Short mmCIF file of C-alpha atoms and ligand atoms in Angstrom, two decimals:
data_model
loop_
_atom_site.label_atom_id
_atom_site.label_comp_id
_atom_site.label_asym_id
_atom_site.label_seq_id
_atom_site.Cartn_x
_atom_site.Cartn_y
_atom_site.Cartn_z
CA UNK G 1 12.14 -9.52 -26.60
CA UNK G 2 9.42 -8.12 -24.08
CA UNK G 3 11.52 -5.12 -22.09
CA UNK G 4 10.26 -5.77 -18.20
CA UNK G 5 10.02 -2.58 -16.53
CA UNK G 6 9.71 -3.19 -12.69
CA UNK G 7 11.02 -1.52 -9.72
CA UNK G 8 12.64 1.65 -11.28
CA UNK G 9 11.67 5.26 -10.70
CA UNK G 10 11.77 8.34 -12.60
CA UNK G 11 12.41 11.65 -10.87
CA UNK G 12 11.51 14.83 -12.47
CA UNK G 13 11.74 18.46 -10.51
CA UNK G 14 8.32 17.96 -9.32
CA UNK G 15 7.19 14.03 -9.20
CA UNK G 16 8.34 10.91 -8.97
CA UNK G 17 7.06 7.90 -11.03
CA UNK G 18 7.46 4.50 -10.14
CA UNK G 19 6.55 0.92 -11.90
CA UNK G 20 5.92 -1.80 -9.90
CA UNK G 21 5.30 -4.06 -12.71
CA UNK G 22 2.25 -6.06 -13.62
CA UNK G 23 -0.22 -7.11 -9.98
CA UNK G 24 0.88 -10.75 -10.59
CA UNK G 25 4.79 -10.04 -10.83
CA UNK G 26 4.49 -8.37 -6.58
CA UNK G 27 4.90 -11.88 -5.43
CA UNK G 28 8.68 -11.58 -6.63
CA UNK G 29 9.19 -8.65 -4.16
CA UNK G 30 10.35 -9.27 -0.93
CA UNK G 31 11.85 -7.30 2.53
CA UNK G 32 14.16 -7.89 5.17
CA UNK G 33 12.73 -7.26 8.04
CA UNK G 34 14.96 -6.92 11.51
CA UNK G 35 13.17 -9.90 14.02
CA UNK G 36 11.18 -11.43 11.10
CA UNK G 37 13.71 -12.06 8.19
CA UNK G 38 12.90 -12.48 4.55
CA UNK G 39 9.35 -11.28 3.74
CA UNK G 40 8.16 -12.36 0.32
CA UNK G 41 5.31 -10.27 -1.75
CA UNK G 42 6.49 -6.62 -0.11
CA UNK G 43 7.83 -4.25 -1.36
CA UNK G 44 8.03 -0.25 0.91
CA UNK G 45 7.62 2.49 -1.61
CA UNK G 46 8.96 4.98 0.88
CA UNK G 47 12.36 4.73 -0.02
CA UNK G 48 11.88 3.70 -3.58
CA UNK G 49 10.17 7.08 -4.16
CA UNK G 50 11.20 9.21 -1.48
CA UNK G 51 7.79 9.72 0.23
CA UNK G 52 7.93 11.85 3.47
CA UNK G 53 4.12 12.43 4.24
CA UNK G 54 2.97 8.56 4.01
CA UNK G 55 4.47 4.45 3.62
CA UNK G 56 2.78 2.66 1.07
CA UNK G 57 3.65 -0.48 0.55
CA UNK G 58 2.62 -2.83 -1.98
CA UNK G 59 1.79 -6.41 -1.13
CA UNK G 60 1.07 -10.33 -2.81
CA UNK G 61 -0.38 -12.86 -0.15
CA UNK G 62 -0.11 -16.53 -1.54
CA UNK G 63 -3.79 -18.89 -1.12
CA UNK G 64 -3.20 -20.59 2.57
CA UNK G 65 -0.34 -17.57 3.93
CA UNK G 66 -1.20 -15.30 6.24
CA UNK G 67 0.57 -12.91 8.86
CA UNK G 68 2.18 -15.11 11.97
CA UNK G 69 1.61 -12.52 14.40
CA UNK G 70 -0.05 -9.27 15.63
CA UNK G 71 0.80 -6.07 15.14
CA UNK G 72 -0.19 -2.35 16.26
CA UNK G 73 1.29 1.17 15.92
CA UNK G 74 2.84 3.51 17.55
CA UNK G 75 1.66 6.92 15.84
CA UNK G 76 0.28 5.79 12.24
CA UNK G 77 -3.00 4.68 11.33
CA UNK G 78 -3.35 2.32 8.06
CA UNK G 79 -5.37 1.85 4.97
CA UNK G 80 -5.39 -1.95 3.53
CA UNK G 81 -6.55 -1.78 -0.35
CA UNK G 82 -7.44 -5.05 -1.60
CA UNK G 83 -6.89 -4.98 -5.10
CA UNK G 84 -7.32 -8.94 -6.01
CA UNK G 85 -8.21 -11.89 -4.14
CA UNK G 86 -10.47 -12.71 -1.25
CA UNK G 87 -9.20 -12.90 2.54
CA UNK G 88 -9.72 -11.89 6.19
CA UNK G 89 -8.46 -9.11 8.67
CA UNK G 90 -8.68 -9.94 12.15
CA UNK G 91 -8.83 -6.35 14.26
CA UNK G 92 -9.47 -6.90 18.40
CA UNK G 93 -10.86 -10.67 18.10
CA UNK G 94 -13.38 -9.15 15.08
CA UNK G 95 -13.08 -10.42 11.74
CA UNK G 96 -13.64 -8.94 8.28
CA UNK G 97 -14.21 -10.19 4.79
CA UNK G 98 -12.05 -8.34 2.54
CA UNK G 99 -12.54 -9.02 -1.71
CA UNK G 100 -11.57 -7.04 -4.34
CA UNK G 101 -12.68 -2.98 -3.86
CA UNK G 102 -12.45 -3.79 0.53
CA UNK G 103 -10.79 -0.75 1.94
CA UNK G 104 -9.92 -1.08 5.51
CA UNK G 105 -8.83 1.80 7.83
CA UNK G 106 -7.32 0.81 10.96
CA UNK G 107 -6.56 3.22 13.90
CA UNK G 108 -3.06 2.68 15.62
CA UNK G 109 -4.18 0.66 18.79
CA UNK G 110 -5.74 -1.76 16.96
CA UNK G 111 -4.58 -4.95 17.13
CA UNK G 112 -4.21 -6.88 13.78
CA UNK G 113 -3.25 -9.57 11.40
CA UNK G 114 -4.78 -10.85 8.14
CA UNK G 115 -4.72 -14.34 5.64
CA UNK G 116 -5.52 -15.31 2.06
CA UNK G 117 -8.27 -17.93 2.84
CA UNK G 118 -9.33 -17.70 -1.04
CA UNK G 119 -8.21 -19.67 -4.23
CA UNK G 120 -6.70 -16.35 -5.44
CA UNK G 121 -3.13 -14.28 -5.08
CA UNK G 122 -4.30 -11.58 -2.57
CA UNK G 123 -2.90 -8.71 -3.69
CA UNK G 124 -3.44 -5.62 -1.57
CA UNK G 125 -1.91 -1.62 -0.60
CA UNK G 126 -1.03 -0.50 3.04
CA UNK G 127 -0.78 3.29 3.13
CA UNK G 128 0.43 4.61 6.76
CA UNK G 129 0.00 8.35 7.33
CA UNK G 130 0.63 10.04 10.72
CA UNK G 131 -3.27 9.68 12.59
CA UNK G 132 -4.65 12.81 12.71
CA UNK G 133 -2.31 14.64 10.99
CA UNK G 134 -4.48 15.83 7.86
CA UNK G 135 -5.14 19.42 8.13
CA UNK G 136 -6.95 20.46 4.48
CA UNK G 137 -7.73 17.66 1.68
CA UNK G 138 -9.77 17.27 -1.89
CA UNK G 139 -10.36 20.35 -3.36
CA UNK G 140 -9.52 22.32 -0.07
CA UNK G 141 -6.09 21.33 -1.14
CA UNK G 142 -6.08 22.09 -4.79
CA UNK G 143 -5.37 25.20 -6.71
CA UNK G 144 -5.76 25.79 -10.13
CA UNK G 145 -2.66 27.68 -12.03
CA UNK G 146 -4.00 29.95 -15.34
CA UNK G 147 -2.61 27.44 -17.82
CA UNK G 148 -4.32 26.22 -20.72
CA UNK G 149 -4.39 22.24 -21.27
CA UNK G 150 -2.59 21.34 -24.27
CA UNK G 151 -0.56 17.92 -25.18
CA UNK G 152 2.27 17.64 -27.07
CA UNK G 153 1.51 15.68 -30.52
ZN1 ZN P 1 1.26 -1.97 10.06
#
């Protein structure tokens, strides 16, 4: 028997790893959300892995679905991650072909929605981060301890 690991998390003192399964098993996820009820094909990671600088959540679009309304933010911008599939984003009346690799950054006011017009699951990322609030990144960031690289056999 093939052991599915899905949906748990493993917490160490200093990470946190989560599976999400297999890209074609996201479709089984699904939110309540207050106003909109049952979504299918989301799943927030915030919660699931105790994130406190950014919401990712991770998303399946069916061929023909799409979002039935607009949305904006208050404080967050958001990065869309298309990972499979072919679709469209509609941002202010514009609208963008998104495929596999599109990365789409969208800055709180505007005012979006997005479909699967394609034959394919669209299977996609939305990472929300605080705009503006990024004060050092890349190597900036990093620091590199004096420890030699060595794997355990
Ligand atoms: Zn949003």
């Amino acid at each position: 028997m093939n052991a599915i690991i899905r949906n748990t998390a493993k917490t160490g003192t200093n990470y946190t790893q989560f599976e999400s399964g297999s890209l074609k098993s996201w479709i089984e996820n699904s939110v309540e959300i207050p106003g909109l009820g049952k979504v299918a094909g989301k799943l927030f990671l915030k919660e699931q892995m105790n994130l406190n600088s950014c919401e990712i959540s991770i998303n399946a679009l069916p061929p023909g679905e799409g979002m039935p309304f607009h949305h904006t933010h208050k404080q967050n911008e958001e990065i869309y991650l298309f990972l499979n599939g072919t679709g469209q984003v509609q941002i202010d009346d514009e609208v963008l072909e998104v495929r596999e690799g599109s990365i789409v950054k969208i800055t709180p006011n505007g005012v979006r929605t997005w479909r699967n017009n394609g034959s394919e699951m669209l299977v996609y990322l939305v990472i929300q981060m605080k705009d503006n609030s990024l004060i050092q990144w890349g190597l900036e960031d990093a620091e590199v301890p004096e420890k030699e690289v060595v794997w355990p056999e």
